mmCIF file of C-alpha atoms in Angstrom:
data_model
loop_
_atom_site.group_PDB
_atom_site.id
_atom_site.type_symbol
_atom_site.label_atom_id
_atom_site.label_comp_id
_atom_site.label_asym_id
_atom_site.label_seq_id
_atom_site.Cartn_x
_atom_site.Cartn_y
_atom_site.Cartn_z
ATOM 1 C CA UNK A 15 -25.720 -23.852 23.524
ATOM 2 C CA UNK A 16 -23.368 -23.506 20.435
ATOM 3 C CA UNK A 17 -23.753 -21.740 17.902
ATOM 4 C CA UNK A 18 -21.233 -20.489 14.625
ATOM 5 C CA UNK A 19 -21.516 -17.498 12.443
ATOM 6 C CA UNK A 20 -19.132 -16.491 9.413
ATOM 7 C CA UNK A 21 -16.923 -14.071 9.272
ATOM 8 C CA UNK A 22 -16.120 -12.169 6.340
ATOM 9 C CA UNK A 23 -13.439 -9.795 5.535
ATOM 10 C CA UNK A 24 -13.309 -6.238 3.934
ATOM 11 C CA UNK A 25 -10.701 -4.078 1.663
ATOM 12 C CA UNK A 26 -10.430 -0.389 0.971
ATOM 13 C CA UNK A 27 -11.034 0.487 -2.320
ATOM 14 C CA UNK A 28 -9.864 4.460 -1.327
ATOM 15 C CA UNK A 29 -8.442 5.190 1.506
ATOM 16 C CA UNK A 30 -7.142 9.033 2.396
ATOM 17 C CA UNK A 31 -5.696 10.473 5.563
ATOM 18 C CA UNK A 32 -6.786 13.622 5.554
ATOM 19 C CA UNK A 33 -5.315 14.285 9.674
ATOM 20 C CA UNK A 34 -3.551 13.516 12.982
ATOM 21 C CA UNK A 35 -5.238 14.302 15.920
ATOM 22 C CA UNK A 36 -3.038 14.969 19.173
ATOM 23 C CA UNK A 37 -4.516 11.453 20.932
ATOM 24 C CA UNK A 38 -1.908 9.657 17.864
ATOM 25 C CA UNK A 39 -5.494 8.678 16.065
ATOM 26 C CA UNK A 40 -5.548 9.305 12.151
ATOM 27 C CA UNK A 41 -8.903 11.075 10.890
ATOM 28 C CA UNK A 42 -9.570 8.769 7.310
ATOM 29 C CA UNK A 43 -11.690 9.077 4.321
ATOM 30 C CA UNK A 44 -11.836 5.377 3.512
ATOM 31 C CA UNK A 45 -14.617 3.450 1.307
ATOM 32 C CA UNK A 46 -14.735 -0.057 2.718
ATOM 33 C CA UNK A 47 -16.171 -3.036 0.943
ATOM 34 C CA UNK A 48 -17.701 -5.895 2.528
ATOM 35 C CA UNK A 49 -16.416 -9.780 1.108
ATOM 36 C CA UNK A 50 -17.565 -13.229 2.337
ATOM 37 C CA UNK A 51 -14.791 -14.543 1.140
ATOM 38 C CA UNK A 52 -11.914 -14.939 2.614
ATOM 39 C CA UNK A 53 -13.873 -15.672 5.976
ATOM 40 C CA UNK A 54 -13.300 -17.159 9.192
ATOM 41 C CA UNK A 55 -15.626 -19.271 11.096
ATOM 42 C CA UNK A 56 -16.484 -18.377 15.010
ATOM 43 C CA UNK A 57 -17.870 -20.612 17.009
ATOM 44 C CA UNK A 58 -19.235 -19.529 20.242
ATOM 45 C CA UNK A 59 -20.570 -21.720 23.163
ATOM 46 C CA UNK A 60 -22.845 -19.718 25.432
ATOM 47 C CA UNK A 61 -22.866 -22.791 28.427
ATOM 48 C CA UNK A 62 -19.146 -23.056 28.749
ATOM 49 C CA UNK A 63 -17.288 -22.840 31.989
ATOM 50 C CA UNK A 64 -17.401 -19.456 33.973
ATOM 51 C CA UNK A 65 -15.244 -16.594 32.412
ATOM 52 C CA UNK A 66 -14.532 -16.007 28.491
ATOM 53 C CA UNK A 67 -12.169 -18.023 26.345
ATOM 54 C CA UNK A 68 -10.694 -17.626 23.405
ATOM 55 C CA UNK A 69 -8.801 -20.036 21.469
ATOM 56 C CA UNK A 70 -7.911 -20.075 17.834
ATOM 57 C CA UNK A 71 -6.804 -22.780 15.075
ATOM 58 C CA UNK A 72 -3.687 -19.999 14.600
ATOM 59 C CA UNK A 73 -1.700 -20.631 17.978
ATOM 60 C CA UNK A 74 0.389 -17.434 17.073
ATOM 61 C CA UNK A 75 -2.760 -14.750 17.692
ATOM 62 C CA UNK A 76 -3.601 -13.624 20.590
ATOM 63 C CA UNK A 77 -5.653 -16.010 23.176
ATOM 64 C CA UNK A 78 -8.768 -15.458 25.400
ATOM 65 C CA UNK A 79 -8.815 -11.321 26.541
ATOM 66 C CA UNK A 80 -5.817 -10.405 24.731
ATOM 67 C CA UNK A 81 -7.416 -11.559 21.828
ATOM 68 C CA UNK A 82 -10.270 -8.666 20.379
ATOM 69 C CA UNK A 83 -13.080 -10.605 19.771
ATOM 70 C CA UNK A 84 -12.348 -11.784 23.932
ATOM 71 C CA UNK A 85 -11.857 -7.888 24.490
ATOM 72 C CA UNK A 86 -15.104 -7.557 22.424
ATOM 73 C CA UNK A 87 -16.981 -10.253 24.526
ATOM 74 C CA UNK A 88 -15.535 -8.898 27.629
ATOM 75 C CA UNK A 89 -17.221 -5.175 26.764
ATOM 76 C CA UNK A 90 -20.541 -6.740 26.395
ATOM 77 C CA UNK A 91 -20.547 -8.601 29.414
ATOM 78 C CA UNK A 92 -19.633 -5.879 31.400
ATOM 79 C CA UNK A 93 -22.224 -3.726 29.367
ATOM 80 C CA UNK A 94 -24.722 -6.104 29.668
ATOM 81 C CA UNK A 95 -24.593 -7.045 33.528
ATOM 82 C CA UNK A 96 -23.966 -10.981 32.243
ATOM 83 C CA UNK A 97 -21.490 -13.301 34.175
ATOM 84 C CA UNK A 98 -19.998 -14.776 31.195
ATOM 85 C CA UNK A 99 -19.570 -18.624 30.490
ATOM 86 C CA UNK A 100 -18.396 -18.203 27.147
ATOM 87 C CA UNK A 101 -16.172 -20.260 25.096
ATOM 88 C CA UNK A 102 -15.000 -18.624 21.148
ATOM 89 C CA UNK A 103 -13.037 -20.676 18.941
ATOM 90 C CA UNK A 104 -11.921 -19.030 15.401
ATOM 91 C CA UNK A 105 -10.929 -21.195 12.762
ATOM 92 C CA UNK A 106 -8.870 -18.656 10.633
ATOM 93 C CA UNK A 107 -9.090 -18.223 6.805
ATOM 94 C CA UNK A 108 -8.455 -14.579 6.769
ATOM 95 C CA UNK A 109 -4.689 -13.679 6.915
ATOM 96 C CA UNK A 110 -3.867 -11.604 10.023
ATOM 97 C CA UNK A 111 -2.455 -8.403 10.272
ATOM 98 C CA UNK A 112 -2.907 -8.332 6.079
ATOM 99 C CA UNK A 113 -5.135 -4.937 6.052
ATOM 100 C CA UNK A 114 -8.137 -7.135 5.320
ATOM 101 C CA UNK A 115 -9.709 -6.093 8.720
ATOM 102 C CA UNK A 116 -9.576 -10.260 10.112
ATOM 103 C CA UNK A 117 -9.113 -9.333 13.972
ATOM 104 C CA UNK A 118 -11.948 -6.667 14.042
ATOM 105 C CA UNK A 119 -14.431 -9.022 11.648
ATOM 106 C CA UNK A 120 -13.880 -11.385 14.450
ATOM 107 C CA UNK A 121 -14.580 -9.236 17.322
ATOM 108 C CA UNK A 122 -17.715 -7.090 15.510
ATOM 109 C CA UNK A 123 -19.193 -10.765 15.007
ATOM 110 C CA UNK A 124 -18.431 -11.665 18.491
ATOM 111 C CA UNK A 125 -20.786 -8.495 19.444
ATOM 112 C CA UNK A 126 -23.805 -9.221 16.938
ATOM 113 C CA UNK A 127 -23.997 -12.881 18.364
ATOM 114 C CA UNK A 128 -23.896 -11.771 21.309
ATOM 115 C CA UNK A 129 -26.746 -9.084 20.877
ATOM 116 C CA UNK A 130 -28.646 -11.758 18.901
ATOM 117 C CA UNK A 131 -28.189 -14.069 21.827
ATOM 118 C CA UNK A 132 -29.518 -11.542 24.811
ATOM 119 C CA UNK A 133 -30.799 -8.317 23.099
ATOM 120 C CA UNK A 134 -29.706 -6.906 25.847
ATOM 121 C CA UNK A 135 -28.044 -3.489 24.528
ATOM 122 C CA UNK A 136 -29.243 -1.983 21.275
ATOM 123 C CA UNK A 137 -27.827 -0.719 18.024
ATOM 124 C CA UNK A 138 -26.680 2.525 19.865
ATOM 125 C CA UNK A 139 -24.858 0.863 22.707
ATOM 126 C CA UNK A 140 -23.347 -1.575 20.360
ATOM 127 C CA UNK A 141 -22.006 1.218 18.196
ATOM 128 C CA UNK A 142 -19.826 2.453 21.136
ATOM 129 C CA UNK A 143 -18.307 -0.650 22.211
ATOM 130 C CA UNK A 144 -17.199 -1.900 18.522
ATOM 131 C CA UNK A 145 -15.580 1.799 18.020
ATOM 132 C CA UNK A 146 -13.926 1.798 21.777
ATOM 133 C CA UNK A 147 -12.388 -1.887 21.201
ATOM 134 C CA UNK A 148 -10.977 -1.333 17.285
ATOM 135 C CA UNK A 149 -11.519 1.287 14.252
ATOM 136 C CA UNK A 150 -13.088 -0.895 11.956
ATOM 137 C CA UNK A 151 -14.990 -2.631 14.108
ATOM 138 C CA UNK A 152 -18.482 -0.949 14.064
ATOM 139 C CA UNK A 153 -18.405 -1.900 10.261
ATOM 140 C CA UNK A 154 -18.419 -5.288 10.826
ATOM 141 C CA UNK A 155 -21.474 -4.609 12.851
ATOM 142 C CA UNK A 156 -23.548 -4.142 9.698
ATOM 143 C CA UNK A 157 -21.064 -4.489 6.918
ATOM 144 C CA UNK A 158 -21.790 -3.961 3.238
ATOM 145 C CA UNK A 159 -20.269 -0.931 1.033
ATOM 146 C CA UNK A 160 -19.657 1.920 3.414
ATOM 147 C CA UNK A 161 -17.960 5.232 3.378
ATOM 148 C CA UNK A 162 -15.981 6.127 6.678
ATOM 149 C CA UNK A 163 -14.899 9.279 7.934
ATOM 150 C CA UNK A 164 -13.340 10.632 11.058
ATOM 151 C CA UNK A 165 -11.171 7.892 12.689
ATOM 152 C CA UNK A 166 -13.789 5.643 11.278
ATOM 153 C CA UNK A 167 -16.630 5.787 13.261
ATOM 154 C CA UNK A 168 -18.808 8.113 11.046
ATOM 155 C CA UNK A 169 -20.459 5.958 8.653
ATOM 156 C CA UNK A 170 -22.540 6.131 5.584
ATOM 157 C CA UNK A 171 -23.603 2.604 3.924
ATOM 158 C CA UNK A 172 -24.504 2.922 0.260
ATOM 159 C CA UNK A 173 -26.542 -0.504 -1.762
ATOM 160 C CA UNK A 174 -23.966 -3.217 -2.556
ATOM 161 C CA UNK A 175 -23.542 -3.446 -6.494
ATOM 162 C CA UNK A 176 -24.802 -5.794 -8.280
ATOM 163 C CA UNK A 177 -21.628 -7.479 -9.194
ATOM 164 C CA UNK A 178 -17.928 -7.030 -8.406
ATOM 165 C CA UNK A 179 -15.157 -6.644 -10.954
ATOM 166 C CA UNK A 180 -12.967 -9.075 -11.265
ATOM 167 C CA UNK A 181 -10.135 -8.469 -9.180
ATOM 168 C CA UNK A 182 -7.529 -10.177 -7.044
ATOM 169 C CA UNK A 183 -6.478 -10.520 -3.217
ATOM 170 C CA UNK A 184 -2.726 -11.442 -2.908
ATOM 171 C CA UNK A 185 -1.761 -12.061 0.768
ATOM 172 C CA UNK A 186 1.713 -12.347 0.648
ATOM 173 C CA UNK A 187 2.555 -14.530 3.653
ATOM 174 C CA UNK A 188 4.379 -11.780 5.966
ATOM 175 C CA UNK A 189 2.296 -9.119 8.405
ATOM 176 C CA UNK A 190 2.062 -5.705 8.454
ATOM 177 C CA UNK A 191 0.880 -3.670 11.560
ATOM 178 C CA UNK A 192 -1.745 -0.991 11.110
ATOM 179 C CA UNK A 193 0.321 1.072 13.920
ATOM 180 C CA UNK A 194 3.707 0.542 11.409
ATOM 181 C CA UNK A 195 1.735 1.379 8.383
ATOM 182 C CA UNK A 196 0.686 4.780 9.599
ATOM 183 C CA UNK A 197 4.031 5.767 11.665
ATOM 184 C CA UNK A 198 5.896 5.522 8.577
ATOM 185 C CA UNK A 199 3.384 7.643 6.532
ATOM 186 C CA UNK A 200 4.960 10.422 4.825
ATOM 187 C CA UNK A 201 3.456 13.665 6.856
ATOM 188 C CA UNK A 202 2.585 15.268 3.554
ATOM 189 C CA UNK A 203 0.509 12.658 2.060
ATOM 190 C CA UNK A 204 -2.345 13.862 5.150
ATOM 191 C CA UNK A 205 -4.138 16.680 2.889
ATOM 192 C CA UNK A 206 -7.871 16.907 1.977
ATOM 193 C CA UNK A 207 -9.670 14.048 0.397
ATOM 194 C CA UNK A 208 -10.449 14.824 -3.548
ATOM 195 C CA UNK A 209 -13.664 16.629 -4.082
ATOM 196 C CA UNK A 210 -16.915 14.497 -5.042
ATOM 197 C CA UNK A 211 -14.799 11.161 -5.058
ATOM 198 C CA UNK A 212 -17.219 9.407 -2.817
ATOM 199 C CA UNK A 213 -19.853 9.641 -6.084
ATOM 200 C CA UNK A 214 -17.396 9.150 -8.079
ATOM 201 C CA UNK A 215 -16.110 5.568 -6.659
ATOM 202 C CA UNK A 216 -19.832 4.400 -6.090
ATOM 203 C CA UNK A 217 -20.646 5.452 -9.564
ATOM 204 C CA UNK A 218 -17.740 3.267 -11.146
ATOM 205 C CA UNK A 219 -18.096 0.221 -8.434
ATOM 206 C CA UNK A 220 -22.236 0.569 -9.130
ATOM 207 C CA UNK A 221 -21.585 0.731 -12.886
ATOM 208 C CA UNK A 222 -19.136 -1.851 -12.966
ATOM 209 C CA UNK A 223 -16.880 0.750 -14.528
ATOM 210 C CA UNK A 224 -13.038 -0.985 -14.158
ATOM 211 C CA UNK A 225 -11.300 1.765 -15.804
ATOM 212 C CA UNK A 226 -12.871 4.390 -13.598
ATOM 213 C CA UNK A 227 -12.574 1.938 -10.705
ATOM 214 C CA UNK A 228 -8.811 1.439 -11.394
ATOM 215 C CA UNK A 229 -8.332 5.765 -11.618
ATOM 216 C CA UNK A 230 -9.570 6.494 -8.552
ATOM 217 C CA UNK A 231 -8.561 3.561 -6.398
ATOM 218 C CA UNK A 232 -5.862 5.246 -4.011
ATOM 219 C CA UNK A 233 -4.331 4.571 -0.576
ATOM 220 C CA UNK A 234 -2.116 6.930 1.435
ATOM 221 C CA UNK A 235 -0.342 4.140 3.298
ATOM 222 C CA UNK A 236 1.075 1.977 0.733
ATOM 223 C CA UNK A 237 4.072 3.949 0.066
ATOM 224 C CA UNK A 238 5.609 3.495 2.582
ATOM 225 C CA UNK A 239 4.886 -0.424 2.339
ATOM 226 C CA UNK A 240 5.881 -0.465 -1.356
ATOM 227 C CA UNK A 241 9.489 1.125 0.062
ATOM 228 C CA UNK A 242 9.951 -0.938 3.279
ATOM 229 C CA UNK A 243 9.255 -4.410 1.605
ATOM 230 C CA UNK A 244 10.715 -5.231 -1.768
ATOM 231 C CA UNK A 245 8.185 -8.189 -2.376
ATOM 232 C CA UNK A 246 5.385 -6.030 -2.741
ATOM 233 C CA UNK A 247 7.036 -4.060 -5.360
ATOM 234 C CA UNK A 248 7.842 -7.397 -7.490
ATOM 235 C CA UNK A 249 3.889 -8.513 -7.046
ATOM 236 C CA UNK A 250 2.944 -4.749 -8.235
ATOM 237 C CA UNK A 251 5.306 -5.490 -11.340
ATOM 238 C CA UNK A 252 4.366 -9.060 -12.492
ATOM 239 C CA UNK A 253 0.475 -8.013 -12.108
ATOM 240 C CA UNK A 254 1.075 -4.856 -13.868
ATOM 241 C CA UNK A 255 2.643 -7.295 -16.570
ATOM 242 C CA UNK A 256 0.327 -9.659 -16.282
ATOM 243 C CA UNK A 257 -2.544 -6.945 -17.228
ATOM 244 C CA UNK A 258 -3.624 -5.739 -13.810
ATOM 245 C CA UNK A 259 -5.247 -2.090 -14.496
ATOM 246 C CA UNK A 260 -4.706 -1.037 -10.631
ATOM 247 C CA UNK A 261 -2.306 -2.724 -8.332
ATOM 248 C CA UNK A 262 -3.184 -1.327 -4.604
ATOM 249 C CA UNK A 263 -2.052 -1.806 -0.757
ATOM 250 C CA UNK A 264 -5.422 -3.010 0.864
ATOM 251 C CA UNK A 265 -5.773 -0.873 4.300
ATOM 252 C CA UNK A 266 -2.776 -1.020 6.291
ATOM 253 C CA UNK A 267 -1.750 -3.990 4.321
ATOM 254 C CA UNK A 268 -0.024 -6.096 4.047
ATOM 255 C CA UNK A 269 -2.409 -7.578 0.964
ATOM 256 C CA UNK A 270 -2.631 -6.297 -2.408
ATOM 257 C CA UNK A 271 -5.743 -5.860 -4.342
ATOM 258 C CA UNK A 272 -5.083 -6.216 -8.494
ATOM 259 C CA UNK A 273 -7.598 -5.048 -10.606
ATOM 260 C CA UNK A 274 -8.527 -6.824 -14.138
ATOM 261 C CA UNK A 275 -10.218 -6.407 -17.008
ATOM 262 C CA UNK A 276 -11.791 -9.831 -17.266
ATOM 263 C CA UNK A 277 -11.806 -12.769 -15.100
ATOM 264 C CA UNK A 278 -9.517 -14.514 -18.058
ATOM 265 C CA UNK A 279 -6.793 -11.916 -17.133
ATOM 266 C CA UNK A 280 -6.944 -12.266 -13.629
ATOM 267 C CA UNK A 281 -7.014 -16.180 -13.811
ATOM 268 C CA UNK A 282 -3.514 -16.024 -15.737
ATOM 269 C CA UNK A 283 -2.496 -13.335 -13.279
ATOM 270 C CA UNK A 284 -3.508 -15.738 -10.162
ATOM 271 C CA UNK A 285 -1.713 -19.096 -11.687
ATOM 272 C CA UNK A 286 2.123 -16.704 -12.216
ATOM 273 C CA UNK A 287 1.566 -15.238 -8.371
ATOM 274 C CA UNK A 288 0.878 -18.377 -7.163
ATOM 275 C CA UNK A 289 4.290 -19.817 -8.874
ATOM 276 C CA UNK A 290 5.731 -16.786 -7.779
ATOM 277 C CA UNK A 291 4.900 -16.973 -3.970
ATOM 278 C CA UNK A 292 6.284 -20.179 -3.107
ATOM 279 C CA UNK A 293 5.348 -20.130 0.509
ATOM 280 C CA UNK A 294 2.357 -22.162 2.194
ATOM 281 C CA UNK A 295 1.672 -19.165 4.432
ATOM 282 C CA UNK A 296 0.840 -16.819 1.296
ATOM 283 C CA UNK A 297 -2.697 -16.830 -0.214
ATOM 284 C CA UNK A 298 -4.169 -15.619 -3.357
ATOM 285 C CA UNK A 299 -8.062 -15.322 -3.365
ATOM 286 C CA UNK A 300 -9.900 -14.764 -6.701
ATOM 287 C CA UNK A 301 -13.308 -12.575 -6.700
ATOM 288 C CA UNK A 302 -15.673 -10.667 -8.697
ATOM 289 C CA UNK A 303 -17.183 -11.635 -12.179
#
């Protein structure tokens, strides 16, 4: 039996470190948002020959249990009490390592296909094994608009709006690991998260409120990529130009989220950055109204 599900992506419209715990794990204050597109396809085949593979369109990720959605598949099996005969394939649309959360969309959609397949665990039980095989997985559980806390497993999930501004996603066509991205984290960026800026940011996305949106977009980790890789620096500056209100690191990056104004703006904005980035492995993705 075969059977394929989509998998979408997500970016951080805030994200704060607010601690280091002595395991090397980061304690966050991160609002995540759920998009549908970019996505990647995963196709699983539940009657496949004995054991779990994984295979992708990208031959440079990780194959079968090195590979999370195998690691993911691999944790329910065990879980579960199933001798696996399980064959994924992902065909790839979201950008890896890009701080668009690709890897752990995969793997969290592994799990509810899974679930939906055999029913065999529960929400509970489900929970644990997305947060033991990656941080973001358990989002892409039940993703949507959802505040995160603690090393991301505490979550709070808030109505989607009604519409998205109109914004960019620029993949520049290089990677960025989440384990470089917060090792070269200035130690004094960790401090407390602002007060009341959970309201605030669901107030502005619910209100379609760009302005607003653009002041209190923020991300603790970008610094350091804005330093390290001149690139990112000459995308902030042409979208700035180009009439971006808020030019932001998504997650660990390496992707850049550009707030507009209107969808004209960000249509001009898309055509110079895609001049600009003359490289086939680079993507620019247009969303919101």
């Amino acid at each position: 039996m075969i059977k394929t599900s989509r998998s979408g992506c997500k970016i951080n419209w805030y994200l704060k470190v607010t601690g280091k715990r002595e395991n090397g794990y980061h304690d966050i204050v991160t609002l995540f948002q759920y998009l549908e597109t970019p996505s990647d396809t995963v196709e699983f085949d539940f009657a496949a020959a004995p054991g779990i593979k994984v295979s992708c369109d990208d031959p440079s990720l990780p194959q079968d249990l090195d590979n999370l959605a195998g690691k993911a598949a691999q944790s329910y099996a065990l879980a579960a009490g199933i001798s696996p005969c399980w064959r994924i394939f992902i065909k790839k649309e979201i950008p890896s390592a890009a701080g668009l959360g690709g890897g752990s969309a995969d793997a969290g959609t592994v799990l509810r296909m899974l679930e939906e397949q055999y029913g065999l665990l529960g929400k509970e039980k489900l929970l644990e094994i997305a947060a033991k095989t990656g941080a973001d997985v358990p989002f892409f559980l039940s993703p949507g608009l959802v505040l995160a806390e603690g090393i991301g497993e505490k979550m709070t999930a808030f109505p989607l709006p009604e519409k998205l501004p109109p914004f960019l996603i620029i993949f520049p066509g290089f990677p960025v690991s989440a384990r470089w991205a917060y090792c070269n984290m200035a130690k004094e960026r960790i401090t407390p998260a602002q007060e009341n800026i959970a309201k605030e940011l669901l107030s502005a996305l619910q209100g379609n409120e760009i302005s607003a949106l653009a002041k209190l977009m923020h991300n603790d980790l970008e610094y350091a990529l804005f330093d390290k890789f001149p690139l990112l620096e000459v995308l902030r500056q042409d979208l700035t130009l180009s009439g971006a209100l808020r030019v932001m690191v998504s997650g660990s990056g390496s992707s850049i989220i550009a707030l507009f104004p209107d969808k004209e703006a960000r249509q001009q904005a898309a055509e110079k950055i895609k001049e600009l980035l003359d490289d086939p492995v680079s993507a620019v993705f247009e969303l919101g109204e």
